[in-house]
Amino acid sequence: MKFQGLFLVSMLAIAAGSAPAAPNWVRIESPHFELFTNAGERSGRRTILYFEQVRDFFLKTGSVGEVPSTPVRIIRFRSPREFDPYRPYKAASAFYMSSPKRDLIVMGTPNRQTKNAAVHEYVHLLVKHSGAEIPVWLNEGLAELYSTLEPQGKQVTFGKPARLLGDRKWLPIKELISVDYDSPHFDESDRTKVFYAQSWALTHMLCLSNQYRERFSDFLKGVDGDTGEEAFRWVYGKTLDQVESDFKRYVVRKRLPTVEYEIRLNKSAERPKVQPATATEVSLVQAGLLVGLNRREQALEIYRDLARQDPGNWRIPEALGYLASYSGDGESARRHFARAVELEAANPRLHYDYALLLQEADAEPEVIKPVLRKAIALKPDFDNAHRLLGSVLLLEGKAGMALAQLMRVKQISREEAVHHYQTVAQIYNLLGRIEDARQAAAL
């Protein structure tokens, strides 16, 4: 089930200095994931390899959204007792947290059900990164369908039954596709089971049946911002009644189709780095979860204790700065970020966010520019930092230097494109390069 409205402070990383190891906790890094677990190194290695295989499947098939380029963090607890303080709702065996800086998946007791639930949440992550506004039934149906991903050697299989309809009364398809997250179907156990089972089965038909699968990618594009009724009509040429008739025949088949894909991982993905997690790291992990669960006072107590124990660790004022920022206290956030920068913080995102806060406080360009240049030194391809530095330089009247920064921007989203190219055109005009300005304005 999708867990919405959470925000996570991004401060999990190796603590500076020689902090003692936390009993039983390890930190495991692969190219695309970072795992903290006290369930044992062997279990942790299996978990991170599994997620690399799942990611490879989605990367190669392009079946759901965009695969994030930044590493996703996973926290895996070894027992229900340890997971319970962070469980967002009673039935959760895994959940997903999102922030502007990092995605995180939290898992309970290591077992097959938890692993399936974690992949379910990973699918929600991919959909979120795609920016698509797909209806709830399809969002949950995709998550349920792909939660059955099962790597076996160099193959990955999916499509096995995730939910059973049994003899429960079906929802009419018009009602099914209209469900939202405020619906009683998320409050009452029997209704929830029916909704998830039907969402899985309908998505299974669209994705894997001979009749619907060839145009499923078109359907995913067409359903953006719609319940699906219009997309069924123009993609498949079918009314809801016709789709419902096909659906009822499909789910009573003795055997539903499954699909196999070949996966090939880089050696670096198969050989993750493992090291003991420090006590400071684990405390930051726990506090970060509390922030995400909106239990900020508890998190603040942990951060303050850490600040007394380890005053030279920049990750602690960084965490305090983000907590203050989320609470709307910009002045406090700037003070903590300044301390983290003074302690030689190595997180480029911290420097960028600090620069944004300085800009909001009307700081002088000479104060903002060094912070952004440090962010770029730490991450030369940091597009947002180049873009912000360019705008600061432009305000100073340094058009040529501003243009140099904007030309280093590699990835430009559709939402950013208009403003970006308008700014580039403005700079070309200032430089007297009229034809270049005309071309930039036309992009």
Short mmCIF file of C-alpha atoms in Angstrom, two decimals:
data_model
loop_
_atom_site.label_atom_id
_atom_site.label_comp_id
_atom_site.label_asym_id
_atom_site.label_seq_id
_atom_site.Cartn_x
_atom_site.Cartn_y
_atom_site.Cartn_z
CA MET A 1 0.00 0.00 0.00
CA LYS A 2 1.31 3.42 -0.87
CA PHE A 3 2.38 5.48 2.15
CA GLN A 4 2.03 9.15 1.22
CA GLY A 5 3.03 12.48 2.66
CA LEU A 6 6.31 11.43 4.23
CA PHE A 7 9.56 13.33 4.09
CA LEU A 8 12.97 11.93 4.95
CA VAL A 9 16.12 13.77 5.99
CA SER A 10 18.96 12.59 3.77
CA MET A 11 21.89 12.11 6.10
CA LEU A 12 22.77 8.43 6.10
CA ALA A 13 26.43 7.96 5.21
CA ILE A 14 29.70 6.95 6.81
CA ALA A 15 30.27 9.12 9.86
CA ALA A 16 33.48 11.09 9.97
CA GLY A 17 36.09 10.07 12.48
CA SER A 18 36.37 6.77 14.30
CA ALA A 19 32.91 6.31 15.78
CA PRO A 20 32.41 2.88 17.37
CA ALA A 21 30.57 0.21 15.42
CA ALA A 22 26.92 -0.39 16.28
CA PRO A 23 26.33 -3.96 17.45
CA ASN A 24 25.10 -6.21 14.62
CA TRP A 25 24.49 -3.39 12.14
CA VAL A 26 26.21 -3.39 8.76
CA ARG A 27 26.25 -0.96 5.86
CA ILE A 28 26.26 -2.54 2.39
CA GLU A 29 26.77 -0.55 -0.81
CA SER A 30 26.12 -1.59 -4.39
CA PRO A 31 26.10 0.75 -7.42
CA HIS A 32 22.42 1.68 -7.02
CA PHE A 33 21.48 0.85 -3.41
CA GLU A 34 22.72 1.44 0.11
CA LEU A 35 21.50 -0.98 2.78
CA PHE A 36 21.57 -0.69 6.55
CA THR A 37 20.59 -3.88 8.33
CA ASN A 38 20.94 -5.76 11.61
CA ALA A 39 19.59 -8.96 10.03
CA GLY A 40 23.09 -10.21 9.23
CA GLU A 41 25.60 -9.71 6.44
CA ARG A 42 24.50 -12.75 4.45
CA SER A 43 20.86 -11.69 4.47
CA GLY A 44 21.89 -8.14 3.61
CA ARG A 45 23.94 -9.29 0.62
CA ARG A 46 20.99 -11.29 -0.69
CA THR A 47 18.65 -8.32 -0.24
CA ILE A 48 20.83 -5.81 -2.07
CA LEU A 49 21.53 -8.27 -4.91
CA TYR A 50 17.78 -8.88 -5.23
CA PHE A 51 17.10 -5.15 -5.57
CA GLU A 52 19.86 -4.78 -8.15
CA GLN A 53 18.19 -7.55 -10.16
CA VAL A 54 14.78 -5.89 -9.81
CA ARG A 55 16.24 -2.55 -10.88
CA ASP A 56 17.94 -4.13 -13.88
CA PHE A 57 14.61 -5.60 -14.96
CA PHE A 58 12.86 -2.23 -14.84
CA LEU A 59 15.80 -0.47 -16.49
CA LYS A 60 15.79 -2.84 -19.46
CA THR A 61 12.04 -3.23 -19.88
CA GLY A 62 11.11 0.40 -19.20
CA SER A 63 7.82 -1.00 -17.96
CA VAL A 64 7.19 1.39 -15.06
CA GLY A 65 8.45 4.93 -14.83
CA GLU A 66 12.05 6.03 -14.57
CA VAL A 67 14.76 4.20 -12.67
CA PRO A 68 16.42 6.75 -10.32
CA SER A 69 20.09 7.47 -10.90
CA THR A 70 20.85 8.24 -7.25
CA PRO A 71 21.19 5.28 -4.87
CA VAL A 72 18.05 4.21 -3.02
CA ARG A 73 18.51 3.51 0.67
CA ILE A 74 17.09 0.40 2.26
CA ILE A 75 16.72 -0.25 5.99
CA ARG A 76 16.00 -3.84 6.92
CA PHE A 77 15.19 -4.87 10.48
CA ARG A 78 15.70 -8.39 11.77
CA SER A 79 12.59 -8.66 13.94
CA PRO A 80 9.03 -7.28 14.26
CA ARG A 81 9.92 -5.86 17.67
CA GLU A 82 12.60 -3.64 16.15
CA PHE A 83 10.46 -2.68 13.15
CA ASP A 84 7.32 -1.87 15.18
CA PRO A 85 8.42 1.61 16.43
CA TYR A 86 8.69 2.74 12.80
CA ARG A 87 5.71 0.89 11.33
CA PRO A 88 3.46 3.57 9.75
CA TYR A 89 0.33 1.41 9.96
CA LYS A 90 -0.43 -1.94 11.53
CA ALA A 91 -0.42 -4.10 8.41
CA ALA A 92 2.77 -2.64 6.93
CA SER A 93 5.63 -5.09 6.36
CA ALA A 94 7.53 -2.53 4.25
CA PHE A 95 7.04 1.11 3.28
CA TYR A 96 8.52 3.83 1.11
CA MET A 97 9.66 7.31 2.12
CA SER A 98 10.52 10.11 -0.25
CA SER A 99 12.36 13.40 0.03
CA PRO A 100 13.81 15.82 -2.52
CA LYS A 101 17.23 14.32 -1.77
CA ARG A 102 16.78 10.59 -1.31
CA ASP A 103 14.35 7.70 -1.63
CA LEU A 104 14.21 5.10 1.11
CA ILE A 105 12.52 1.74 1.56
CA VAL A 106 12.08 0.32 5.05
CA MET A 107 11.58 -3.42 5.51
CA GLY A 108 10.49 -5.49 8.48
CA THR A 109 11.33 -9.11 9.25
CA PRO A 110 13.29 -10.81 6.45
CA ASN A 111 10.87 -13.15 4.64
CA ARG A 112 9.23 -13.55 1.24
CA GLN A 113 6.18 -11.46 2.14
CA THR A 114 8.38 -8.56 3.23
CA LYS A 115 10.46 -8.80 0.06
CA ASN A 116 7.33 -8.71 -2.11
CA ALA A 117 6.01 -5.73 -0.15
CA ALA A 118 9.34 -3.93 -0.59
CA VAL A 119 9.22 -4.40 -4.38
CA HIS A 120 5.62 -3.14 -4.29
CA GLU A 121 6.94 0.04 -2.68
CA TYR A 122 9.82 0.24 -5.18
CA VAL A 123 7.27 0.30 -8.00
CA HIS A 124 5.55 3.27 -6.32
CA LEU A 125 8.97 4.93 -6.23
CA LEU A 126 9.39 4.40 -9.99
CA VAL A 127 5.92 5.75 -10.75
CA LYS A 128 6.65 8.82 -8.62
CA HIS A 129 9.90 9.45 -10.51
CA SER A 130 8.05 9.22 -13.81
CA GLY A 131 5.89 12.21 -12.84
CA ALA A 132 2.81 10.44 -14.25
CA GLU A 133 -0.54 10.87 -12.50
CA ILE A 134 -1.97 7.40 -12.96
CA PRO A 135 -5.17 6.34 -11.20
CA VAL A 136 -5.01 4.53 -7.88
CA TRP A 137 -6.19 1.17 -9.25
CA LEU A 138 -3.37 1.13 -11.81
CA ASN A 139 -0.75 2.42 -9.37
CA GLU A 140 -1.59 -0.35 -6.92
CA GLY A 141 -2.18 -2.89 -9.68
CA LEU A 142 1.29 -2.32 -11.13
CA ALA A 143 2.84 -2.51 -7.67
CA GLU A 144 1.05 -5.78 -6.98
CA LEU A 145 1.87 -7.27 -10.39
CA TYR A 146 5.59 -6.56 -10.15
CA SER A 147 5.81 -7.48 -6.47
CA THR A 148 5.90 -11.08 -7.73
CA LEU A 149 9.25 -10.53 -9.49
CA GLU A 150 11.34 -13.59 -8.75
CA PRO A 151 14.97 -13.74 -9.87
CA GLN A 152 16.19 -17.26 -10.60
CA GLY A 153 19.79 -17.34 -11.70
CA LYS A 154 20.07 -15.10 -14.76
CA GLN A 155 16.30 -14.99 -15.28
CA VAL A 156 13.57 -12.98 -13.62
CA THR A 157 9.95 -14.13 -13.68
CA PHE A 158 6.79 -12.18 -12.93
CA GLY A 159 3.06 -12.60 -13.34
CA LYS A 160 2.36 -15.26 -10.74
CA PRO A 161 -0.81 -14.67 -8.72
CA ALA A 162 -0.34 -11.89 -6.18
CA ARG A 163 -3.93 -11.75 -4.92
CA LEU A 164 -6.84 -14.17 -5.05
CA LEU A 165 -10.34 -12.93 -5.79
CA GLY A 166 -11.92 -16.03 -4.30
CA ASP A 167 -15.68 -15.84 -3.91
CA ARG A 168 -15.75 -12.20 -2.83
CA LYS A 169 -18.18 -9.88 -4.55
CA TRP A 170 -16.50 -7.94 -7.34
CA LEU A 171 -16.56 -4.19 -7.62
CA PRO A 172 -18.14 -2.92 -10.84
CA ILE A 173 -15.27 -1.78 -13.03
CA LYS A 174 -16.52 1.82 -13.10
CA GLU A 175 -16.33 1.88 -9.31
CA LEU A 176 -12.94 0.13 -9.28
CA ILE A 177 -11.24 2.67 -11.55
CA SER A 178 -12.70 5.60 -9.57
CA VAL A 179 -11.26 4.61 -6.17
CA ASP A 180 -8.89 7.14 -4.58
CA TYR A 181 -6.76 7.03 -1.43
CA ASP A 182 -9.53 8.61 0.67
CA SER A 183 -11.96 5.85 -0.26
CA PRO A 184 -13.42 3.38 2.27
CA HIS A 185 -11.61 0.72 0.22
CA PHE A 186 -8.51 1.72 2.18
CA ASP A 187 -10.20 1.73 5.57
CA GLU A 188 -12.12 -1.53 5.67
CA SER A 189 -10.23 -4.83 5.49
CA ASP A 190 -12.62 -6.79 3.24
CA ARG A 191 -13.03 -3.92 0.80
CA THR A 192 -9.26 -3.41 0.68
CA LYS A 193 -8.65 -7.07 -0.20
CA VAL A 194 -11.19 -6.95 -3.02
CA PHE A 195 -9.80 -3.69 -4.39
CA TYR A 196 -6.21 -4.94 -4.43
CA ALA A 197 -7.14 -8.30 -5.91
CA GLN A 198 -9.13 -6.73 -8.74
CA SER A 199 -6.53 -4.05 -9.38
CA TRP A 200 -3.84 -6.71 -9.67
CA ALA A 201 -5.97 -8.92 -11.94
CA LEU A 202 -7.04 -6.08 -14.26
CA THR A 203 -3.44 -4.85 -14.58
CA HIS A 204 -2.30 -8.45 -15.21
CA MET A 205 -4.74 -8.70 -18.12
CA LEU A 206 -3.65 -5.39 -19.62
CA CYS A 207 0.04 -6.15 -19.27
CA LEU A 208 0.21 -9.85 -20.13
CA SER A 209 -2.82 -10.98 -22.11
CA ASN A 210 -2.53 -11.46 -25.88
CA GLN A 211 -5.50 -9.19 -26.41
CA TYR A 212 -4.21 -6.14 -24.49
CA ARG A 213 -0.46 -6.30 -23.93
CA GLU A 214 0.76 -4.92 -27.28
CA ARG A 215 -0.78 -1.52 -26.57
CA PHE A 216 -0.26 -1.47 -22.82
CA SER A 217 2.55 1.11 -23.06
CA ASP A 218 0.16 3.36 -25.02
CA PHE A 219 -2.44 2.85 -22.33
CA LEU A 220 0.03 3.90 -19.62
CA LYS A 221 0.68 7.14 -21.50
CA GLY A 222 -3.00 7.74 -22.21
CA VAL A 223 -4.19 7.15 -18.67
CA ASP A 224 -2.06 9.97 -17.22
CA GLY A 225 -4.46 12.20 -15.29
CA ASP A 226 -7.46 9.98 -16.15
CA THR A 227 -9.26 7.13 -14.38
CA GLY A 228 -8.75 4.97 -17.48
CA GLU A 229 -12.18 5.11 -19.07
CA GLU A 230 -11.11 7.43 -21.89
CA ALA A 231 -7.82 5.58 -22.39
CA PHE A 232 -9.67 2.27 -22.81
CA ARG A 233 -11.75 3.89 -25.50
CA TRP A 234 -9.06 5.52 -27.61
CA VAL A 235 -6.24 2.98 -27.07
CA TYR A 236 -8.26 -0.23 -27.34
CA GLY A 237 -11.49 1.01 -28.88
CA LYS A 238 -13.45 -0.56 -26.02
CA THR A 239 -16.11 0.67 -23.63
CA LEU A 240 -15.90 -0.09 -19.90
CA ASP A 241 -18.59 -2.74 -20.30
CA GLN A 242 -16.53 -4.50 -22.97
CA VAL A 243 -13.37 -4.34 -20.85
CA GLU A 244 -15.28 -5.72 -17.87
CA SER A 245 -16.60 -8.59 -19.96
CA ASP A 246 -13.06 -9.45 -21.15
CA PHE A 247 -11.79 -9.15 -17.59
CA LYS A 248 -14.33 -11.59 -16.14
CA ARG A 249 -13.43 -14.18 -18.75
CA TYR A 250 -9.72 -13.62 -18.17
CA VAL A 251 -9.60 -14.15 -14.41
CA VAL A 252 -11.46 -17.48 -14.46
CA ARG A 253 -8.83 -19.09 -16.67
CA LYS A 254 -7.10 -22.06 -15.06
CA ARG A 255 -3.68 -20.59 -15.70
CA LEU A 256 -2.65 -16.97 -16.18
CA PRO A 257 0.45 -16.14 -18.22
CA THR A 258 3.84 -15.39 -16.68
CA VAL A 259 6.86 -13.80 -18.32
CA GLU A 260 10.61 -14.40 -18.09
CA TYR A 261 13.37 -11.87 -18.79
CA GLU A 262 17.11 -12.29 -18.82
CA ILE A 263 19.10 -10.08 -16.48
CA ARG A 264 22.81 -9.33 -16.56
CA LEU A 265 24.38 -7.37 -13.75
CA ASN A 266 27.77 -5.70 -13.66
CA LYS A 267 30.30 -7.37 -11.40
CA SER A 268 30.18 -4.34 -9.11
CA ALA A 269 26.49 -5.02 -8.48
CA GLU A 270 27.23 -8.64 -7.59
CA ARG A 271 30.06 -7.70 -5.23
CA PRO A 272 28.78 -5.02 -2.87
CA LYS A 273 30.98 -3.31 -0.30
CA VAL A 274 30.29 -4.37 3.29
CA GLN A 275 31.43 -2.70 6.50
CA PRO A 276 30.20 -2.34 10.07
CA ALA A 277 27.84 0.57 10.61
CA THR A 278 28.93 3.04 13.26
CA ALA A 279 26.82 3.91 16.27
CA THR A 280 26.46 7.45 14.91
CA GLU A 281 25.19 6.15 11.56
CA VAL A 282 22.58 3.96 13.18
CA SER A 283 21.38 6.80 15.39
CA LEU A 284 21.06 9.01 12.32
CA VAL A 285 19.12 6.25 10.58
CA GLN A 286 16.71 5.99 13.48
CA ALA A 287 16.29 9.76 13.78
CA GLY A 288 15.74 10.08 10.03
CA LEU A 289 12.92 7.57 10.20
CA LEU A 290 11.33 9.49 13.06
CA VAL A 291 11.49 12.69 11.00
CA GLY A 292 9.82 10.92 8.10
CA LEU A 293 7.08 9.70 10.43
CA ASN A 294 6.56 13.29 11.66
CA ARG A 295 7.89 12.48 15.15
CA ARG A 296 10.28 15.38 15.06
CA GLU A 297 10.66 16.02 18.79
CA GLN A 298 12.01 12.50 19.28
CA ALA A 299 14.37 12.98 16.34
CA LEU A 300 15.55 16.31 17.75
CA GLU A 301 16.50 14.65 21.05
CA ILE A 302 18.63 12.11 19.20
CA TYR A 303 20.36 14.82 17.13
CA ARG A 304 21.11 16.90 20.23
CA ASP A 305 22.61 13.90 22.01
CA LEU A 306 24.75 13.16 18.96
CA ALA A 307 25.90 16.78 18.79
CA ARG A 308 27.17 16.54 22.38
CA GLN A 309 28.86 13.19 21.75
CA ASP A 310 30.43 14.01 18.39
CA PRO A 311 30.68 17.81 17.96
CA GLY A 312 33.07 17.55 14.99
CA ASN A 313 30.80 15.43 12.79
CA TRP A 314 29.28 17.61 10.03
CA ARG A 315 26.41 15.20 9.42
CA ILE A 316 24.82 16.16 12.74
CA PRO A 317 24.42 19.91 12.06
CA GLU A 318 23.37 18.89 8.54
CA ALA A 319 20.58 16.77 10.01
CA LEU A 320 19.59 19.54 12.41
CA GLY A 321 19.53 21.98 9.49
CA TYR A 322 17.18 19.84 7.43
CA LEU A 323 14.94 19.27 10.44
CA ALA A 324 14.73 23.01 11.00
CA SER A 325 14.06 23.56 7.30
CA TYR A 326 11.20 21.05 7.28
CA SER A 327 9.78 22.84 10.33
CA GLY A 328 9.87 26.17 8.50
CA ASP A 329 12.66 27.69 10.61
CA GLY A 330 14.91 29.08 7.89
CA GLU A 331 17.14 31.06 10.27
CA SER A 332 17.95 27.98 12.35
CA ALA A 333 18.47 25.90 9.22
CA ARG A 334 20.99 28.44 7.86
CA ARG A 335 22.87 28.43 11.15
CA HIS A 336 23.15 24.64 11.25
CA PHE A 337 24.09 24.42 7.57
CA ALA A 338 26.78 27.06 8.09
CA ARG A 339 28.23 24.91 10.88
CA ALA A 340 28.17 21.82 8.66
CA VAL A 341 29.98 23.75 5.90
CA GLU A 342 32.52 24.98 8.46
CA LEU A 343 33.16 21.32 9.36
CA GLU A 344 33.93 20.64 5.67
CA ALA A 345 30.68 18.87 4.76
CA ALA A 346 31.12 16.60 1.74
CA ASN A 347 27.49 16.48 0.62
CA PRO A 348 26.95 18.59 -2.53
CA ARG A 349 23.20 18.69 -1.94
CA LEU A 350 23.75 20.31 1.47
CA HIS A 351 25.72 23.15 -0.12
CA TYR A 352 23.05 23.66 -2.77
CA ASP A 353 20.23 23.73 -0.22
CA TYR A 354 22.24 26.12 1.94
CA ALA A 355 22.67 28.41 -1.07
CA LEU A 356 18.92 28.38 -1.64
CA LEU A 357 18.33 29.41 1.97
CA LEU A 358 20.92 32.17 1.67
CA GLN A 359 19.20 33.42 -1.48
CA GLU A 360 15.83 33.44 0.30
CA ALA A 361 17.43 35.56 3.05
CA ASP A 362 18.68 38.07 0.43
CA ALA A 363 22.34 37.26 1.09
CA GLU A 364 24.92 38.97 -1.10
CA PRO A 365 26.12 37.10 -4.20
CA GLU A 366 29.64 37.00 -2.74
CA VAL A 367 28.25 34.90 0.12
CA ILE A 368 26.22 32.55 -2.10
CA LYS A 369 28.74 31.91 -4.88
CA PRO A 370 31.41 30.07 -2.83
CA VAL A 371 28.75 27.73 -1.45
CA LEU A 372 27.54 26.84 -4.94
CA ARG A 373 31.07 26.45 -6.25
CA LYS A 374 31.75 23.97 -3.45
CA ALA A 375 28.64 22.01 -4.43
CA ILE A 376 29.91 21.89 -8.02
CA ALA A 377 33.42 20.91 -6.92
CA LEU A 378 31.92 17.96 -5.05
CA LYS A 379 29.58 17.08 -7.94
CA PRO A 380 30.69 18.56 -11.27
CA ASP A 381 27.51 17.45 -13.06
CA PHE A 382 25.20 19.07 -10.48
CA ASP A 383 22.78 20.71 -12.93
CA ASN A 384 20.72 22.61 -10.37
CA ALA A 385 23.85 24.12 -8.82
CA HIS A 386 25.08 25.27 -12.25
CA ARG A 387 21.66 26.74 -12.97
CA LEU A 388 21.47 28.62 -9.66
CA LEU A 389 25.05 29.89 -9.93
CA GLY A 390 24.26 31.11 -13.44
CA SER A 391 21.27 33.09 -12.18
CA VAL A 392 23.35 34.65 -9.37
CA LEU A 393 26.07 35.67 -11.83
CA LEU A 394 23.48 37.10 -14.21
CA LEU A 395 22.07 39.31 -11.45
CA GLU A 396 25.59 40.62 -10.92
CA GLY A 397 25.75 41.56 -14.58
CA LYS A 398 28.33 38.87 -15.39
CA ALA A 399 26.55 37.57 -18.47
CA GLY A 400 29.46 35.63 -19.97
CA MET A 401 30.17 33.75 -16.73
CA ALA A 402 26.44 33.09 -16.26
CA LEU A 403 26.20 31.63 -19.77
CA ALA A 404 29.18 29.36 -19.08
CA GLN A 405 27.34 27.89 -16.08
CA LEU A 406 24.05 27.42 -17.93
CA MET A 407 25.80 25.70 -20.83
CA ARG A 408 27.05 23.06 -18.39
CA VAL A 409 23.49 21.99 -17.59
CA LYS A 410 22.97 18.53 -19.14
CA GLN A 411 19.48 17.43 -18.10
CA ILE A 412 16.56 19.82 -18.60
CA SER A 413 13.04 18.69 -17.77
CA ARG A 414 10.02 19.84 -19.75
CA GLU A 415 8.96 22.01 -16.82
CA GLU A 416 12.37 23.71 -16.69
CA ALA A 417 12.97 24.03 -20.43
CA VAL A 418 10.98 27.23 -21.09
CA HIS A 419 12.60 29.23 -18.30
CA HIS A 420 16.07 27.81 -19.03
CA TYR A 421 16.10 28.69 -22.73
CA GLN A 422 14.47 32.06 -22.14
CA THR A 423 17.31 32.87 -19.75
CA VAL A 424 19.91 31.66 -22.25
CA ALA A 425 18.27 33.79 -24.96
CA GLN A 426 18.31 36.81 -22.63
CA ILE A 427 22.04 36.34 -22.02
CA TYR A 428 22.81 36.02 -25.73
CA ASN A 429 20.94 39.30 -26.29
CA LEU A 430 23.02 40.99 -23.60
CA LEU A 431 26.15 39.70 -25.31
CA GLY A 432 24.97 40.96 -28.69
CA ARG A 433 24.65 37.44 -30.13
CA ILE A 434 21.25 38.00 -31.72
CA GLU A 435 21.10 34.88 -33.90
CA ASP A 436 22.08 32.64 -30.97
CA ALA A 437 19.38 34.36 -28.90
CA ARG A 438 16.79 33.69 -31.59
CA GLN A 439 17.73 30.00 -31.76
CA ALA A 440 17.64 29.60 -27.98
CA ALA A 441 14.21 31.26 -27.76
CA ALA A 442 12.89 28.83 -30.37
CA LEU A 443 13.85 25.75 -28.33
#
